[in-house]
Amino acid sequence: MQVLIVAHQNDAVAFRLRQELECRGAMVHYYNGPSAARLFTIHVGSHSTSVAPSLPMFVRPSAWCQQPADHADEQFLRAEAYATFWAAAALSPSLVINRPWPDGSVGRLTWGKLTAVLDSHPAGSDSEIYVSGREIFKADDSTWGEDWEFHVSRIAQFKSGTPLRARKVSPGTLYEIVTVVSERGFPATADPRTVEFQLVERSVALAEKAGVYFASITWAVDENGAAPVRLNPAPQQFELRYNWHQVADALCEGLM
Amino acid sequence: MIVAIGLDVDSSFGWFIGEALRARVPLEVVNLRAAIEGAWRFDVPPHGSAMLDYGGRTIELRPDDSYYCRLIDLSAHEADVARAHRWQAFMAALSAWLDAAPGLVMNRSQAGAHNSSKPLHEAVLRELGFCVPESLTTSDARELRQFVRAGPAISKTVCGVRADTVIVTEADIDGFVPRNGPVHVQRLVSGADARIHVVGNHLVAQRVTSEGIDYRRTGDLKHLEVFEPPAVLRELLVEGTQSLGLAFAGWDFKIDGNGAYWCLEANPMPGYGPYDVRCGGAISSGLLTYLGSERNLTGRAPYTLSSPQIGTVFAGSSTKKLEAFKPDPENPKSILRPFVSQSRRSDILSNLASRAAATPPAISAAAIVSLTQHIEKSR
């Protein structure tokens, strides 16, 4: 069985998955994005489309992390490779984790987009506020923000003029992370509220609605219930460490 | 209220604003590169108006307004990291807000994004029922040679960067190695060219007969004539535009000697000015009517996070090629293939960034029109 992993060479999750697949007897090909793009031939005919080779793929956004291009030609060729890979992964009849769609790949979704696009929160829920800097609105200690380098903090602790996203956080909020692989969900904790609030079932439904096979979903849990605050379609090690073996089993099962 | 959002150095944006002013249609304008310098607030999902403050003005964007958008992100051309982040932050906020706004947004940020991946775009167009010329995207010289040998073929960019379309011969493939790729080649269709703009269910169709491969490069734009496409095609175009989640699209066709229409692309952000000027402003008129009509303010265009997976797909199962493949080193110095050299490409974003760097931002609608007219005259 052959599997194609498309990721940066330093991607820890892809690296560990490669080991898991090889332990199970798979032949793993591991390439970065541009190299992977050059593997494929896509033929669009009058009645059919073909993609060769057709292999199960595990794709990470890190595949496209490279040194900045030092020439316009280099930049152009990278764009050509990206466009080709996008088509190959979208059109491939084999399993692609996570498959990009005609309108693009599913990116990281936070509170506002989860509410707006996936209708995941009850009507009347707070918005997520995107601002050019903390000085734009009056925030209290319960408002937390994230800047564009993913620093998270109370709003008051950001420098003025730093663009950020912010939302209110209830004091005492706890968090649960559920990792979804297809129709299965793996919670990070054994807290009874995970079962009480059906976080596994809700996570699987949310991932399906978002169009992703593999994702970690972070839930904020307080006295009012549970609400999703983030869907990450490219989970990192820290999100997977609680149940890596179960997640790896499920991923290998799908890919093999 | 109609709100136009775009860049003051983008001629197509200036054209739309100029036509709105000429028609005395009330209009709010947002110049992206001025807006990123100022303050903003977007609540997602929209609870009330979004706020922009720049150039001494405060602008309220209401969720049920109608938006004509040419969202162009110049962050990749910003040398200053903080400014690049500001661009990215602003564009992310604006896109998230527009995607969730219930009003008419022409067009939402990701609708028709597959236009930036030609093989995927062509597969989508075929699924919508259009005839598309056969194409091949590959880094394999043998496959390329076979395709070119089988009939006349042209080369296009895979990612949609504008470049001169050229005929590819077997000689062009001599010495081709995978690091020259990937390459997108398409079967040449000879015949007249047609551009059909679709706004809602309103069409403006124009055609031209040109001796060249690309009529835009041979000075034949001035020979465009309005025509009436077949009823079946009209229906397909209106349905196709809606299926792609677009309110406005520019469709390109070749019409062969048998009268068959071969679909080349559906552009989700068409630069329609040169076509509008040759049909008496019918496209602008259609846009302004559609954006201003009350029926459009009540309903929200369906937004989907992702389109359904493409239907019928047949795949080759050969993996021999894979085993023989030598991956690139981590930072390869790729070799540019000869038929899409830099001199044949038109890097629109770089051109816009250069113009922006040379000109202070225009704030008012009249100033934007004046700036874009000046840019057009000096080209």
XYZ file of C-alpha atoms in Angstrom, chain A residues 2 8-9 27 29 31-32 34-35 37-55 65-67 70-74 76-77 79-81 83-84 86-87 90-93 99 101-104 106 109 112-113 115-118 124-132 136-137 148-149 161 163 209-211, chain B residues 38-45 47 51 85-86 89 92-93 96 100 110-114 116-117 119-120 122-124 126 132-140 143 157-159 161 178-182 303 305-310 312-316 318-319 321-323 325 327-328 330-337 340 342 345:
160
model
C 1.378 3.384 -0.972
C 7.195 20.283 5.281
C 10.064 18.063 6.358
C 5.204 2.530 1.557
C 6.265 8.933 -0.126
C 7.246 15.405 -0.348
C 6.937 19.142 0.099
C 6.130 21.912 -5.067
C 7.725 18.461 -5.384
C 2.763 18.990 -7.505
C 5.259 17.780 -10.099
C 4.167 14.165 -9.563
C 0.730 14.675 -11.023
C -0.723 14.585 -14.490
C -4.254 15.941 -14.804
C -6.194 15.377 -17.987
C -9.478 17.186 -18.566
C -11.294 15.611 -21.501
C -14.684 16.209 -23.001
C -16.347 13.538 -20.859
C -14.005 12.807 -17.973
C -11.180 14.042 -15.818
C -8.258 11.883 -14.785
C -5.629 12.378 -12.113
C -2.522 10.192 -12.036
C -1.111 8.877 -9.829
C -4.080 8.172 -7.637
C -2.894 7.633 -4.082
C 6.176 26.876 3.903
C 9.373 27.819 2.120
C 12.019 30.480 2.053
C 14.066 35.737 -4.415
C 12.882 36.201 -7.973
C 9.561 36.789 -9.722
C 10.059 33.644 -11.802
C 10.541 31.539 -8.678
C 5.493 32.337 -10.334
C 6.610 28.706 -10.473
C 2.102 29.543 -7.749
C 1.949 27.177 -10.724
C 2.854 24.229 -8.502
C -2.480 25.541 -8.523
C -1.613 22.117 -9.929
C -4.860 22.037 -5.594
C -6.498 20.563 -8.703
C -9.510 18.262 -5.288
C -10.116 15.907 -8.225
C -8.375 12.773 -6.957
C -10.739 9.831 -6.449
C -9.200 17.587 0.573
C -12.443 22.177 -2.462
C -13.096 24.140 -5.645
C -13.484 27.317 -3.605
C -10.268 26.640 -1.651
C -10.775 25.032 4.699
C -12.169 28.779 11.825
C -17.093 34.455 14.403
C -16.760 32.297 11.325
C -21.106 31.191 14.059
C -21.578 32.891 10.710
C -20.741 30.092 8.334
C -21.568 26.945 10.228
C -27.999 36.190 19.742
C -24.534 34.901 20.595
C -21.814 37.497 20.816
C -19.872 38.357 17.684
C -16.163 38.069 17.286
C -14.764 41.547 16.805
C -12.022 42.282 14.285
C -10.375 45.617 15.023
C -7.385 47.660 13.895
C -11.168 50.976 18.934
C -13.568 49.647 21.533
C -1.840 38.012 13.713
C 1.103 36.163 15.213
C -2.533 49.826 16.764
C -4.823 44.462 14.592
C -20.387 20.667 7.876
C -17.039 22.401 7.448
C -15.980 19.812 4.871
C -6.922 53.915 9.351
C -9.057 52.336 12.039
C -11.648 49.596 11.555
C -14.103 47.429 13.415
C -15.992 44.440 11.985
C -18.295 42.317 14.139
C -18.569 38.766 12.750
C -21.331 37.737 12.321
C -24.432 42.765 14.524
C -16.926 50.973 10.876
C 0.279 42.192 8.531
C -2.086 45.159 8.547
C -5.617 41.570 9.052
C -9.353 38.833 6.659
C -11.739 41.000 8.685
C -15.194 37.433 7.004
C -21.535 36.725 6.591
C -14.021 32.663 -2.251
C -16.713 32.279 -4.912
C -15.156 31.063 -8.140
C -11.723 30.732 -6.530
C -10.997 27.692 -8.726
C -6.854 30.257 -9.988
C -6.327 26.564 -10.777
C -7.396 22.269 -14.541
C -9.784 22.404 -11.591
C -12.052 23.473 -16.423
C -13.313 20.368 -14.620
C -15.887 22.504 -12.787
C -17.431 20.833 -17.697
C -14.272 22.789 -22.591
C -11.240 22.174 -24.789
C -9.209 19.121 -23.815
C -6.274 20.006 -21.553
C -3.280 18.456 -19.860
C -1.426 19.656 -16.774
C 1.806 17.842 -16.100
C 5.542 17.931 -15.481
C 6.067 14.835 -17.606
C 2.888 13.162 -21.765
C -0.499 29.505 -16.896
C -1.919 26.998 -14.395
C -2.556 29.589 -11.692
C -1.605 34.792 -13.857
C 10.083 18.003 -14.344
C 11.586 21.053 -12.683
C 10.349 23.099 -15.659
C 6.819 22.165 -14.699
C 4.037 21.932 -14.115
C -22.888 31.046 0.874
C -18.017 26.968 2.713
C -17.104 24.542 0.004
C -18.605 23.420 -3.238
C -19.648 19.821 -3.659
C -16.928 17.496 -4.726
C -16.578 17.215 -8.473
C -17.332 11.844 -12.315
C -13.643 11.328 -12.004
C -11.613 8.581 -13.556
C -8.121 8.172 -12.328
C -5.064 6.412 -13.590
C 0.001 3.953 -12.308
C 2.525 4.685 -9.600
C 6.205 7.481 -12.286
C 6.155 8.160 -8.568
C 8.839 5.630 -7.795
C 10.535 10.661 -9.335
C 12.035 15.305 -5.409
C 13.395 18.820 -5.570
C 14.321 21.977 -0.137
C 14.967 25.296 -1.854
C 15.187 24.521 -5.522
C 16.269 27.002 -8.121
C 13.651 26.038 -10.633
C 14.200 26.453 -14.307
C 11.645 28.611 -16.030
C 10.100 26.997 -19.014
C 5.876 31.409 -20.131
C 8.538 36.811 -17.559
C 3.530 37.513 -18.232
